[in-house]
PDB file of C-alpha atoms in Angstrom:
ATOM      1  CA  UNK A   1     -20.777 102.260 -31.260  1.00  0.00           C
ATOM      2  CA  UNK A   2     -23.199 104.497 -32.980  1.00  0.00           C
ATOM      3  CA  UNK A   3     -23.258 101.743 -35.662  1.00  0.00           C
ATOM      4  CA  UNK A   4     -24.286  99.081 -33.236  1.00  0.00           C
ATOM      5  CA  UNK A   5     -26.948 101.166 -31.710  1.00  0.00           C
ATOM      6  CA  UNK A   6     -28.381 101.681 -35.265  1.00  0.00           C
ATOM      7  CA  UNK A   7     -28.338  97.878 -35.843  1.00  0.00           C
ATOM      8  CA  UNK A   8     -30.076  97.517 -32.524  1.00  0.00           C
ATOM      9  CA  UNK A   9     -32.687 100.260 -33.314  1.00  0.00           C
ATOM     10  CA  UNK A  10     -33.247  98.516 -36.744  1.00  0.00           C
ATOM     11  CA  UNK A  11     -33.669  95.225 -35.243  1.00  0.00           C
ATOM     12  CA  UNK A  12     -36.192  96.342 -33.035  1.00  0.00           C
ATOM     13  CA  UNK A  13     -38.086  98.114 -35.420  1.00  0.00           C
ATOM     14  CA  UNK A  14     -38.174  95.115 -37.544  1.00  0.00           C
ATOM     15  CA  UNK A  15     -39.041  92.807 -34.625  1.00  0.00           C
ATOM     16  CA  UNK A  16     -41.920  94.984 -33.721  1.00  0.00           C
ATOM     17  CA  UNK A  17     -43.196  95.102 -37.437  1.00  0.00           C
ATOM     18  CA  UNK A  18     -43.101  91.334 -37.351  1.00  0.00           C
ATOM     19  CA  UNK A  19     -44.993  91.095 -34.347  1.00  0.00           C
ATOM     20  CA  UNK A  20     -47.507  93.771 -35.428  1.00  0.00           C
ATOM     21  CA  UNK A  21     -47.788  91.819 -38.669  1.00  0.00           C
ATOM     22  CA  UNK A  22     -48.403  88.360 -36.814  1.00  0.00           C
ATOM     23  CA  UNK A  23     -50.849  89.893 -34.516  1.00  0.00           C
ATOM     24  CA  UNK A  24     -52.767  91.412 -37.379  1.00  0.00           C
ATOM     25  CA  UNK A  25     -52.870  87.958 -39.162  1.00  0.00           C
ATOM     26  CA  UNK A  26     -53.944  86.399 -35.841  1.00  0.00           C
ATOM     27  CA  UNK A  27     -56.695  88.949 -35.502  1.00  0.00           C
ATOM     28  CA  UNK A  28     -57.821  88.598 -39.014  1.00  0.00           C
ATOM     29  CA  UNK A  29     -57.916  84.891 -38.589  1.00  0.00           C
ATOM     30  CA  UNK A  30     -59.728  85.046 -35.259  1.00  0.00           C
ATOM     31  CA  UNK A  31     -62.394  87.436 -36.962  1.00  0.00           C
ATOM     32  CA  UNK A  32     -62.665  85.016 -40.073  1.00  0.00           C
ATOM     33  CA  UNK A  33     -63.185  82.001 -37.606  1.00  0.00           C
ATOM     34  CA  UNK A  34     -65.711  84.008 -35.563  1.00  0.00           C
ATOM     35  CA  UNK A  35     -67.727  84.727 -38.844  1.00  0.00           C
ATOM     36  CA  UNK A  36     -67.669  81.164 -39.990  1.00  0.00           C
ATOM     37  CA  UNK A  37     -68.817  80.148 -36.425  1.00  0.00           C
ATOM     38  CA  UNK A  38     -71.576  82.684 -36.595  1.00  0.00           C
ATOM     39  CA  UNK A  39     -72.633  81.491 -40.085  1.00  0.00           C
ATOM     40  CA  UNK A  40     -72.699  77.765 -39.230  1.00  0.00           C
ATOM     41  CA  UNK A  41     -75.795  76.213 -38.410  1.00  0.00           C
ATOM     42  CA  UNK A  42     -74.209  73.128 -36.829  1.00  0.00           C
ATOM     43  CA  UNK A  43     -70.692  73.109 -35.512  1.00  0.00           C
ATOM     44  CA  UNK A  44     -68.526  69.979 -34.973  1.00  0.00           C
ATOM     45  CA  UNK A  45     -66.180  69.620 -32.073  1.00  0.00           C
ATOM     46  CA  UNK A  46     -63.876  66.537 -31.830  1.00  0.00           C
ATOM     47  CA  UNK A  47     -63.246  65.111 -28.235  1.00  0.00           C
ATOM     48  CA  UNK A  48     -60.919  62.009 -28.795  1.00  0.00           C
ATOM     49  CA  UNK A  49     -63.014  59.690 -30.815  1.00  0.00           C
ATOM     50  CA  UNK A  50     -66.336  61.525 -30.202  1.00  0.00           C
ATOM     51  CA  UNK A  51     -67.725  63.994 -32.270  1.00  0.00           C
ATOM     52  CA  UNK A  52     -69.877  66.714 -30.614  1.00  0.00           C
ATOM     53  CA  UNK A  53     -72.297  68.283 -32.868  1.00  0.00           C
ATOM     54  CA  UNK A  54     -73.851  71.668 -31.671  1.00  0.00           C
ATOM     55  CA  UNK A  55     -76.829  73.188 -33.353  1.00  0.00           C
ATOM     56  CA  UNK A  56     -76.620  76.840 -33.341  1.00  0.00           C
ATOM     57  CA  UNK A  57     -79.495  77.608 -36.087  1.00  0.00           C
ATOM     58  CA  UNK A  58     -80.837  80.809 -34.357  1.00  0.00           C
ATOM     59  CA  UNK A  59     -83.105  81.616 -32.581  1.00  0.00           C
ATOM     60  CA  UNK A  60     -84.440  78.112 -31.963  1.00  0.00           C
ATOM     61  CA  UNK A  61     -82.990  75.440 -34.151  1.00  0.00           C
ATOM     62  CA  UNK A  62     -86.009  75.378 -36.158  1.00  0.00           C
ATOM     63  CA  UNK A  63     -86.030  72.028 -38.354  1.00  0.00           C
ATOM     64  CA  UNK A  64     -85.967  72.645 -42.057  1.00  0.00           C
ATOM     65  CA  UNK A  65     -83.752  72.123 -45.113  1.00  0.00           C
ATOM     66  CA  UNK A  66     -80.985  74.320 -43.967  1.00  0.00           C
ATOM     67  CA  UNK A  67     -80.463  72.745 -40.646  1.00  0.00           C
ATOM     68  CA  UNK A  68     -81.126  69.253 -41.835  1.00  0.00           C
ATOM     69  CA  UNK A  69     -78.638  69.550 -44.558  1.00  0.00           C
ATOM     70  CA  UNK A  70     -76.087  70.926 -42.026  1.00  0.00           C
ATOM     71  CA  UNK A  71     -76.710  68.120 -39.753  1.00  0.00           C
ATOM     72  CA  UNK A  72     -76.002  65.576 -42.257  1.00  0.00           C
ATOM     73  CA  UNK A  73     -73.109  67.451 -43.558  1.00  0.00           C
ATOM     74  CA  UNK A  74     -71.518  67.358 -40.173  1.00  0.00           C
ATOM     75  CA  UNK A  75     -72.684  63.758 -39.277  1.00  0.00           C
ATOM     76  CA  UNK A  76     -70.879  62.678 -42.497  1.00  0.00           C
ATOM     77  CA  UNK A  77     -67.556  64.863 -41.520  1.00  0.00           C
ATOM     78  CA  UNK A  78     -67.511  62.935 -38.239  1.00  0.00           C
ATOM     79  CA  UNK A  79     -67.766  59.704 -40.040  1.00  0.00           C
ATOM     80  CA  UNK A  80     -64.680  60.580 -42.107  1.00  0.00           C
ATOM     81  CA  UNK A  81     -62.999  61.717 -39.141  1.00  0.00           C
ATOM     82  CA  UNK A  82     -63.243  58.181 -37.706  1.00  0.00           C
ATOM     83  CA  UNK A  83     -65.485  59.092 -34.870  1.00  0.00           C
ATOM     84  CA  UNK A  84     -66.909  56.147 -32.714  1.00  0.00           C
ATOM     85  CA  UNK A  85     -69.798  57.953 -31.225  1.00  0.00           C
ATOM     86  CA  UNK A  86     -71.475  61.281 -32.250  1.00  0.00           C
ATOM     87  CA  UNK A  87     -73.445  63.510 -30.041  1.00  0.00           C
ATOM     88  CA  UNK A  88     -76.064  65.874 -30.981  1.00  0.00           C
ATOM     89  CA  UNK A  89     -76.846  68.795 -28.764  1.00  0.00           C
ATOM     90  CA  UNK A  90     -77.915  72.495 -28.859  1.00  0.00           C
ATOM     91  CA  UNK A  91     -75.936  75.619 -28.110  1.00  0.00           C
ATOM     92  CA  UNK A  92     -79.078  77.734 -27.609  1.00  0.00           C
ATOM     93  CA  UNK A  93     -81.585  78.050 -25.095  1.00  0.00           C
ATOM     94  CA  UNK A  94     -83.609  75.034 -26.407  1.00  0.00           C
ATOM     95  CA  UNK A  95     -82.712  71.925 -28.279  1.00  0.00           C
ATOM     96  CA  UNK A  96     -85.252  72.587 -31.016  1.00  0.00           C
ATOM     97  CA  UNK A  97     -88.750  74.354 -30.797  1.00  0.00           C
ATOM     98  CA  UNK A  98     -89.955  72.547 -33.925  1.00  0.00           C
ATOM     99  CA  UNK A  99     -90.115  73.137 -37.771  1.00  0.00           C
ATOM    100  CA  UNK A 100     -89.718  76.083 -39.686  1.00  0.00           C
ATOM    101  CA  UNK A 101     -93.352  77.408 -40.209  1.00  0.00           C
ATOM    102  CA  UNK A 102     -92.489  79.054 -43.647  1.00  0.00           C
ATOM    103  CA  UNK A 103     -91.983  75.516 -45.048  1.00  0.00           C
ATOM    104  CA  UNK A 104     -95.583  74.947 -44.373  1.00  0.00           C
ATOM    105  CA  UNK A 105     -96.924  78.278 -45.421  1.00  0.00           C
ATOM    106  CA  UNK A 106     -95.273  77.781 -48.832  1.00  0.00           C
ATOM    107  CA  UNK A 107     -96.689  74.196 -49.323  1.00  0.00           C
ATOM    108  CA  UNK A 108    -100.150  75.603 -48.632  1.00  0.00           C
ATOM    109  CA  UNK A 109     -99.716  78.673 -50.791  1.00  0.00           C
ATOM    110  CA  UNK A 110     -98.535  76.533 -53.653  1.00  0.00           C
ATOM    111  CA  UNK A 111    -100.627  73.492 -53.137  1.00  0.00           C
ATOM    112  CA  UNK A 112     -99.688  72.121 -56.415  1.00  0.00           C
ATOM    113  CA  UNK A 113     -98.096  68.940 -57.769  1.00  0.00           C
ATOM    114  CA  UNK A 114     -94.711  70.588 -58.637  1.00  0.00           C
ATOM    115  CA  UNK A 115     -94.588  71.950 -55.032  1.00  0.00           C
ATOM    116  CA  UNK A 116     -95.460  68.646 -53.420  1.00  0.00           C
ATOM    117  CA  UNK A 117     -92.410  67.243 -55.675  1.00  0.00           C
ATOM    118  CA  UNK A 118     -90.139  69.734 -54.265  1.00  0.00           C
ATOM    119  CA  UNK A 119     -91.021  68.851 -50.835  1.00  0.00           C
ATOM    120  CA  UNK A 120     -90.636  65.177 -51.521  1.00  0.00           C
ATOM    121  CA  UNK A 121     -87.011  65.869 -52.363  1.00  0.00           C
ATOM    122  CA  UNK A 122     -86.267  66.871 -48.608  1.00  0.00           C
ATOM    123  CA  UNK A 123     -87.915  63.619 -47.629  1.00  0.00           C
ATOM    124  CA  UNK A 124     -87.840  63.737 -43.974  1.00  0.00           C
ATOM    125  CA  UNK A 125     -88.386  59.953 -43.538  1.00  0.00           C
ATOM    126  CA  UNK A 126     -85.051  59.574 -45.557  1.00  0.00           C
ATOM    127  CA  UNK A 127     -83.242  61.652 -43.376  1.00  0.00           C
ATOM    128  CA  UNK A 128     -84.551  59.784 -40.075  1.00  0.00           C
ATOM    129  CA  UNK A 129     -83.392  56.436 -42.037  1.00  0.00           C
ATOM    130  CA  UNK A 130     -79.939  58.005 -42.688  1.00  0.00           C
ATOM    131  CA  UNK A 131     -79.551  58.665 -39.131  1.00  0.00           C
ATOM    132  CA  UNK A 132     -80.978  55.483 -37.834  1.00  0.00           C
ATOM    133  CA  UNK A 133     -78.608  53.145 -40.198  1.00  0.00           C
ATOM    134  CA  UNK A 134     -75.427  55.301 -39.574  1.00  0.00           C
ATOM    135  CA  UNK A 135     -73.076  52.718 -38.591  1.00  0.00           C
ATOM    136  CA  UNK A 136     -72.072  55.001 -35.572  1.00  0.00           C
ATOM    137  CA  UNK A 137     -73.999  55.526 -32.375  1.00  0.00           C
ATOM    138  CA  UNK A 138     -75.702  58.753 -32.059  1.00  0.00           C
ATOM    139  CA  UNK A 139     -76.681  60.286 -28.746  1.00  0.00           C
ATOM    140  CA  UNK A 140     -79.233  63.170 -28.453  1.00  0.00           C
ATOM    141  CA  UNK A 141     -78.643  65.303 -25.467  1.00  0.00           C
ATOM    142  CA  UNK A 142     -81.664  67.359 -24.884  1.00  0.00           C
ATOM    143  CA  UNK A 143     -82.270  70.632 -22.876  1.00  0.00           C
ATOM    144  CA  UNK A 144     -85.027  73.320 -22.705  1.00  0.00           C
ATOM    145  CA  UNK A 145     -87.824  72.563 -25.270  1.00  0.00           C
ATOM    146  CA  UNK A 146     -87.727  69.800 -27.749  1.00  0.00           C
ATOM    147  CA  UNK A 147     -90.746  69.832 -29.910  1.00  0.00           C
ATOM    148  CA  UNK A 148     -92.305  68.640 -33.204  1.00  0.00           C
ATOM    149  CA  UNK A 149     -89.274  68.166 -35.552  1.00  0.00           C
ATOM    150  CA  UNK A 150     -86.821  68.744 -32.636  1.00  0.00           C
ATOM    151  CA  UNK A 151     -88.317  65.361 -31.101  1.00  0.00           C
ATOM    152  CA  UNK A 152     -88.365  63.504 -34.341  1.00  0.00           C
ATOM    153  CA  UNK A 153     -84.662  64.204 -34.650  1.00  0.00           C
ATOM    154  CA  UNK A 154     -83.712  63.027 -31.208  1.00  0.00           C
ATOM    155  CA  UNK A 155     -86.036  59.871 -31.715  1.00  0.00           C
ATOM    156  CA  UNK A 156     -83.657  59.160 -34.776  1.00  0.00           C
ATOM    157  CA  UNK A 157     -80.805  58.793 -32.505  1.00  0.00           C
ATOM    158  CA  UNK A 158     -79.800  55.549 -30.593  1.00  0.00           C
ATOM    159  CA  UNK A 159     -79.785  57.048 -27.251  1.00  0.00           C
ATOM    160  CA  UNK A 160     -81.707  59.988 -25.824  1.00  0.00           C
ATOM    161  CA  UNK A 161     -80.554  61.689 -22.680  1.00  0.00           C
ATOM    162  CA  UNK A 162     -82.668  64.748 -21.216  1.00  0.00           C
ATOM    163  CA  UNK A 163     -82.264  67.298 -18.550  1.00  0.00           C
ATOM    164  CA  UNK A 164     -85.234  66.787 -16.056  1.00  0.00           C
ATOM    165  CA  UNK A 165     -86.264  70.486 -16.626  1.00  0.00           C
ATOM    166  CA  UNK A 166     -86.796  69.714 -20.427  1.00  0.00           C
ATOM    167  CA  UNK A 167     -90.219  70.007 -21.897  1.00  0.00           C
ATOM    168  CA  UNK A 168     -90.877  67.415 -24.788  1.00  0.00           C
ATOM    169  CA  UNK A 169     -93.598  66.870 -27.134  1.00  0.00           C
ATOM    170  CA  UNK A 170     -95.240  66.326 -30.442  1.00  0.00           C
ATOM    171  CA  UNK A 171     -97.196  69.782 -30.750  1.00  0.00           C
ATOM    172  CA  UNK A 172     -98.145  69.704 -34.463  1.00  0.00           C
ATOM    173  CA  UNK A 173    -101.712  69.267 -33.854  1.00  0.00           C
ATOM    174  CA  UNK A 174    -101.936  72.907 -32.659  1.00  0.00           C
ATOM    175  CA  UNK A 175    -101.139  73.878 -36.262  1.00  0.00           C
ATOM    176  CA  UNK A 176    -103.620  71.371 -37.757  1.00  0.00           C
ATOM    177  CA  UNK A 177    -100.921  69.025 -38.599  1.00  0.00           C
ATOM    178  CA  UNK A 178     -99.310  65.804 -37.108  1.00  0.00           C
ATOM    179  CA  UNK A 179     -95.546  64.786 -37.001  1.00  0.00           C
ATOM    180  CA  UNK A 180     -94.397  64.912 -40.656  1.00  0.00           C
ATOM    181  CA  UNK A 181     -90.906  63.209 -40.656  1.00  0.00           C
ATOM    182  CA  UNK A 182     -92.029  59.997 -39.023  1.00  0.00           C
ATOM    183  CA  UNK A 183     -92.255  60.788 -35.385  1.00  0.00           C
ATOM    184  CA  UNK A 184     -95.741  58.985 -34.819  1.00  0.00           C
ATOM    185  CA  UNK A 185     -94.544  55.544 -36.159  1.00  0.00           C
ATOM    186  CA  UNK A 186     -91.340  55.942 -34.045  1.00  0.00           C
ATOM    187  CA  UNK A 187     -93.270  56.803 -31.023  1.00  0.00           C
ATOM    188  CA  UNK A 188     -95.556  53.612 -31.514  1.00  0.00           C
ATOM    189  CA  UNK A 189     -92.190  51.624 -31.839  1.00  0.00           C
ATOM    190  CA  UNK A 190     -91.066  52.922 -28.357  1.00  0.00           C
ATOM    191  CA  UNK A 191     -94.274  53.366 -26.233  1.00  0.00           C
ATOM    192  CA  UNK A 192     -97.087  51.786 -28.167  1.00  0.00           C
ATOM    193  CA  UNK A 193    -100.039  53.104 -30.173  1.00  0.00           C
ATOM    194  CA  UNK A 194    -102.122  54.400 -27.273  1.00  0.00           C
ATOM    195  CA  UNK A 195     -99.422  56.716 -25.736  1.00  0.00           C
ATOM    196  CA  UNK A 196     -98.146  57.703 -29.340  1.00  0.00           C
ATOM    197  CA  UNK A 197    -101.682  58.828 -30.288  1.00  0.00           C
ATOM    198  CA  UNK A 198    -102.042  60.777 -27.088  1.00  0.00           C
ATOM    199  CA  UNK A 199     -98.900  62.621 -27.775  1.00  0.00           C
ATOM    200  CA  UNK A 200     -99.566  63.569 -31.318  1.00  0.00           C
ATOM    201  CA  UNK A 201    -103.360  64.064 -30.961  1.00  0.00           C
ATOM    202  CA  UNK A 202    -103.318  66.031 -27.641  1.00  0.00           C
ATOM    203  CA  UNK A 203    -100.240  68.072 -28.530  1.00  0.00           C
ATOM    204  CA  UNK A 204     -99.054  68.284 -24.828  1.00  0.00           C
ATOM    205  CA  UNK A 205     -95.637  69.061 -23.466  1.00  0.00           C
ATOM    206  CA  UNK A 206     -94.356  66.392 -21.185  1.00  0.00           C
ATOM    207  CA  UNK A 207     -91.567  66.532 -18.602  1.00  0.00           C
ATOM    208  CA  UNK A 208     -88.672  64.476 -19.390  1.00  0.00           C
ATOM    209  CA  UNK A 209     -89.143  61.829 -16.150  1.00  0.00           C
ATOM    210  CA  UNK A 210     -92.560  60.978 -17.443  1.00  0.00           C
ATOM    211  CA  UNK A 211     -91.132  60.079 -20.976  1.00  0.00           C
ATOM    212  CA  UNK A 212     -88.316  58.217 -19.254  1.00  0.00           C
ATOM    213  CA  UNK A 213     -90.990  56.175 -17.596  1.00  0.00           C
ATOM    214  CA  UNK A 214     -92.908  55.513 -20.617  1.00  0.00           C
ATOM    215  CA  UNK A 215     -89.707  54.385 -22.567  1.00  0.00           C
ATOM    216  CA  UNK A 216     -89.467  57.141 -24.974  1.00  0.00           C
ATOM    217  CA  UNK A 217     -86.119  58.449 -23.715  1.00  0.00           C
ATOM    218  CA  UNK A 218     -83.336  56.602 -22.220  1.00  0.00           C
ATOM    219  CA  UNK A 219     -82.320  58.518 -19.172  1.00  0.00           C
ATOM    220  CA  UNK A 220     -82.831  62.012 -17.358  1.00  0.00           C
ATOM    221  CA  UNK A 221     -80.315  63.925 -15.233  1.00  0.00           C
ATOM    222  CA  UNK A 222     -80.425  67.148 -13.421  1.00  0.00           C
ATOM    223  CA  UNK A 223     -79.587  69.911 -15.777  1.00  0.00           C
ATOM    224  CA  UNK A 224     -76.385  70.855 -14.378  1.00  0.00           C
ATOM    225  CA  UNK A 225     -75.265  67.104 -14.796  1.00  0.00           C
ATOM    226  CA  UNK A 226     -76.311  67.034 -18.710  1.00  0.00           C
ATOM    227  CA  UNK A 227     -73.227  67.622 -20.283  1.00  0.00           C
ATOM    228  CA  UNK A 228     -71.069  65.457 -18.066  1.00  0.00           C
ATOM    229  CA  UNK A 229     -73.473  62.597 -18.194  1.00  0.00           C
ATOM    230  CA  UNK A 230     -73.765  62.852 -21.935  1.00  0.00           C
ATOM    231  CA  UNK A 231     -70.178  62.805 -22.518  1.00  0.00           C
ATOM    232  CA  UNK A 232     -69.867  59.674 -20.147  1.00  0.00           C
ATOM    233  CA  UNK A 233     -72.568  57.762 -22.124  1.00  0.00           C
ATOM    234  CA  UNK A 234     -70.828  58.745 -25.381  1.00  0.00           C
ATOM    235  CA  UNK A 235     -67.439  57.556 -24.004  1.00  0.00           C
ATOM    236  CA  UNK A 236     -69.010  54.051 -23.195  1.00  0.00           C
ATOM    237  CA  UNK A 237     -70.551  53.857 -26.680  1.00  0.00           C
ATOM    238  CA  UNK A 238     -67.323  55.025 -28.239  1.00  0.00           C
ATOM    239  CA  UNK A 239     -65.129  52.532 -26.411  1.00  0.00           C
ATOM    240  CA  UNK A 240     -67.270  49.581 -27.550  1.00  0.00           C
ATOM    241  CA  UNK A 241     -67.004  47.317 -30.729  1.00  0.00           C
ATOM    242  CA  UNK A 242     -67.889  49.726 -33.248  1.00  0.00           C
ATOM    243  CA  UNK A 243     -68.407  47.143 -36.014  1.00  0.00           C
ATOM    244  CA  UNK A 244     -70.621  45.191 -33.610  1.00  0.00           C
ATOM    245  CA  UNK A 245     -72.640  48.224 -32.775  1.00  0.00           C
ATOM    246  CA  UNK A 246     -73.415  49.013 -36.590  1.00  0.00           C
ATOM    247  CA  UNK A 247     -74.571  45.389 -37.039  1.00  0.00           C
ATOM    248  CA  UNK A 248     -76.833  45.943 -33.872  1.00  0.00           C
ATOM    249  CA  UNK A 249     -78.233  48.993 -35.302  1.00  0.00           C
ATOM    250  CA  UNK A 250     -79.016  47.516 -38.829  1.00  0.00           C
ATOM    251  CA  UNK A 251     -80.663  44.534 -37.301  1.00  0.00           C
ATOM    252  CA  UNK A 252     -82.707  46.492 -34.710  1.00  0.00           C
ATOM    253  CA  UNK A 253     -83.920  48.620 -37.782  1.00  0.00           C
ATOM    254  CA  UNK A 254     -84.742  45.486 -39.741  1.00  0.00           C
ATOM    255  CA  UNK A 255     -86.633  44.041 -37.069  1.00  0.00           C
ATOM    256  CA  UNK A 256     -88.673  46.884 -36.037  1.00  0.00           C
ATOM    257  CA  UNK A 257     -89.639  47.677 -39.805  1.00  0.00           C
ATOM    258  CA  UNK A 258     -89.825  44.280 -41.335  1.00  0.00           C
ATOM    259  CA  UNK A 259     -90.165  41.836 -38.453  1.00  0.00           C
ATOM    260  CA  UNK A 260     -88.140  39.421 -36.736  1.00  0.00           C
ATOM    261  CA  UNK A 261     -88.295  36.842 -39.423  1.00  0.00           C
ATOM    262  CA  UNK A 262     -86.778  39.439 -41.644  1.00  0.00           C
ATOM    263  CA  UNK A 263     -83.903  39.928 -39.105  1.00  0.00           C
ATOM    264  CA  UNK A 264     -83.300  36.640 -38.591  1.00  0.00           C
ATOM    265  CA  UNK A 265     -82.840  36.210 -42.385  1.00  0.00           C
ATOM    266  CA  UNK A 266     -80.497  39.023 -42.594  1.00  0.00           C
ATOM    267  CA  UNK A 267     -78.341  38.157 -39.726  1.00  0.00           C
ATOM    268  CA  UNK A 268     -75.712  36.005 -41.587  1.00  0.00           C
ATOM    269  CA  UNK A 269     -75.120  39.224 -43.982  1.00  0.00           C
ATOM    270  CA  UNK A 270     -75.369  41.759 -41.186  1.00  0.00           C
ATOM    271  CA  UNK A 271     -73.039  39.999 -38.796  1.00  0.00           C
ATOM    272  CA  UNK A 272     -70.419  38.883 -41.493  1.00  0.00           C
ATOM    273  CA  UNK A 273     -68.117  42.098 -40.935  1.00  0.00           C
ATOM    274  CA  UNK A 274     -67.953  41.157 -37.122  1.00  0.00           C
ATOM    275  CA  UNK A 275     -66.221  37.854 -37.775  1.00  0.00           C
ATOM    276  CA  UNK A 276     -63.382  39.687 -39.779  1.00  0.00           C
ATOM    277  CA  UNK A 277     -63.078  42.556 -37.273  1.00  0.00           C
ATOM    278  CA  UNK A 278     -60.203  43.374 -35.135  1.00  0.00           C
ATOM    279  CA  UNK A 279     -62.392  44.004 -32.240  1.00  0.00           C
ATOM    280  CA  UNK A 280     -63.527  40.454 -32.068  1.00  0.00           C
ATOM    281  CA  UNK A 281     -59.917  39.097 -32.032  1.00  0.00           C
ATOM    282  CA  UNK A 282     -59.188  41.695 -29.403  1.00  0.00           C
ATOM    283  CA  UNK A 283     -62.256  40.580 -27.259  1.00  0.00           C
ATOM    284  CA  UNK A 284     -61.855  36.810 -27.371  1.00  0.00           C
ATOM    285  CA  UNK A 285     -58.134  37.564 -26.436  1.00  0.00           C
ATOM    286  CA  UNK A 286     -58.979  39.618 -23.512  1.00  0.00           C
ATOM    287  CA  UNK A 287     -61.376  37.533 -22.137  1.00  0.00           C
ATOM    288  CA  UNK A 288     -59.184  34.407 -22.071  1.00  0.00           C
ATOM    289  CA  UNK A 289     -56.391  36.415 -20.442  1.00  0.00           C
ATOM    290  CA  UNK A 290     -58.454  39.047 -18.093  1.00  0.00           C
ATOM    291  CA  UNK A 291     -61.994  37.860 -18.043  1.00  0.00           C
ATOM    292  CA  UNK A 292     -64.962  39.681 -19.170  1.00  0.00           C
ATOM    293  CA  UNK A 293     -65.444  43.552 -19.623  1.00  0.00           C
ATOM    294  CA  UNK A 294     -61.746  44.542 -19.919  1.00  0.00           C
ATOM    295  CA  UNK A 295     -61.065  44.616 -23.744  1.00  0.00           C
ATOM    296  CA  UNK A 296     -59.896  47.871 -25.307  1.00  0.00           C
ATOM    297  CA  UNK A 297     -61.623  47.952 -28.591  1.00  0.00           C
ATOM    298  CA  UNK A 298     -59.858  49.846 -31.651  1.00  0.00           C
ATOM    299  CA  UNK A 299     -63.253  50.140 -33.377  1.00  0.00           C
ATOM    300  CA  UNK A 300     -62.074  48.065 -36.520  1.00  0.00           C
TER     301      UNK A 300
END
């Protein structure tokens, strides 16, 4: 009897030790995960076939090499994960308050050919082209303020949805600058030269409904509906024919930058993957059987 009690006590002690060790490991893992999250500039959450990238570069998601590189890294990770739509949003009070001013101050202080070359390595225009030519739909979900480089980031996306309370603008003129990544020309594409010059030269902050009317952004919604509406739009993109979407993005980019004739000449090359896609076969079969709009695409 005593022997059994000793065995039971030893078992309980061993179980408590294992549980204690398990809890300690879990706490350590939790702390490590929290530390990684705290140190990250952009986090990525997978929701089905949608990647949600959340900028958390404190205090205000200021655009510079650190944040831009983190965005590229997470976009590429989303692509490797097979995502069929990518949402870019902020986990802070604002989408982005603009560029990191330290970059400009260093550029002014150096004022040399070597420093100019160093800045060219960052090449904001190349970053925007990377985003624009990504063969996956990109959705910018904007709240708070979206200024300067933050607006240029949003303009590199295929769809911009904004909270009606958001304040958006190209405010670089207040610093003696203008949009440096390519925002001016992308504003011209969307709203014409007159409005683009107004935005960049007067450096005002506009409400989201006004910019929706102008055609700079796609949709405004009440702030409390932003996440739900964003995910509904992202889901719509993600359920579409991903191969055809990639071709649409590339042809639009060619047409905007090189003209309609160049886009016409590129059509056969750009559209070739569509003809070999599983989605086209699915779409045609579904149309014959069920009529339009009911195909379930695999994104291949």
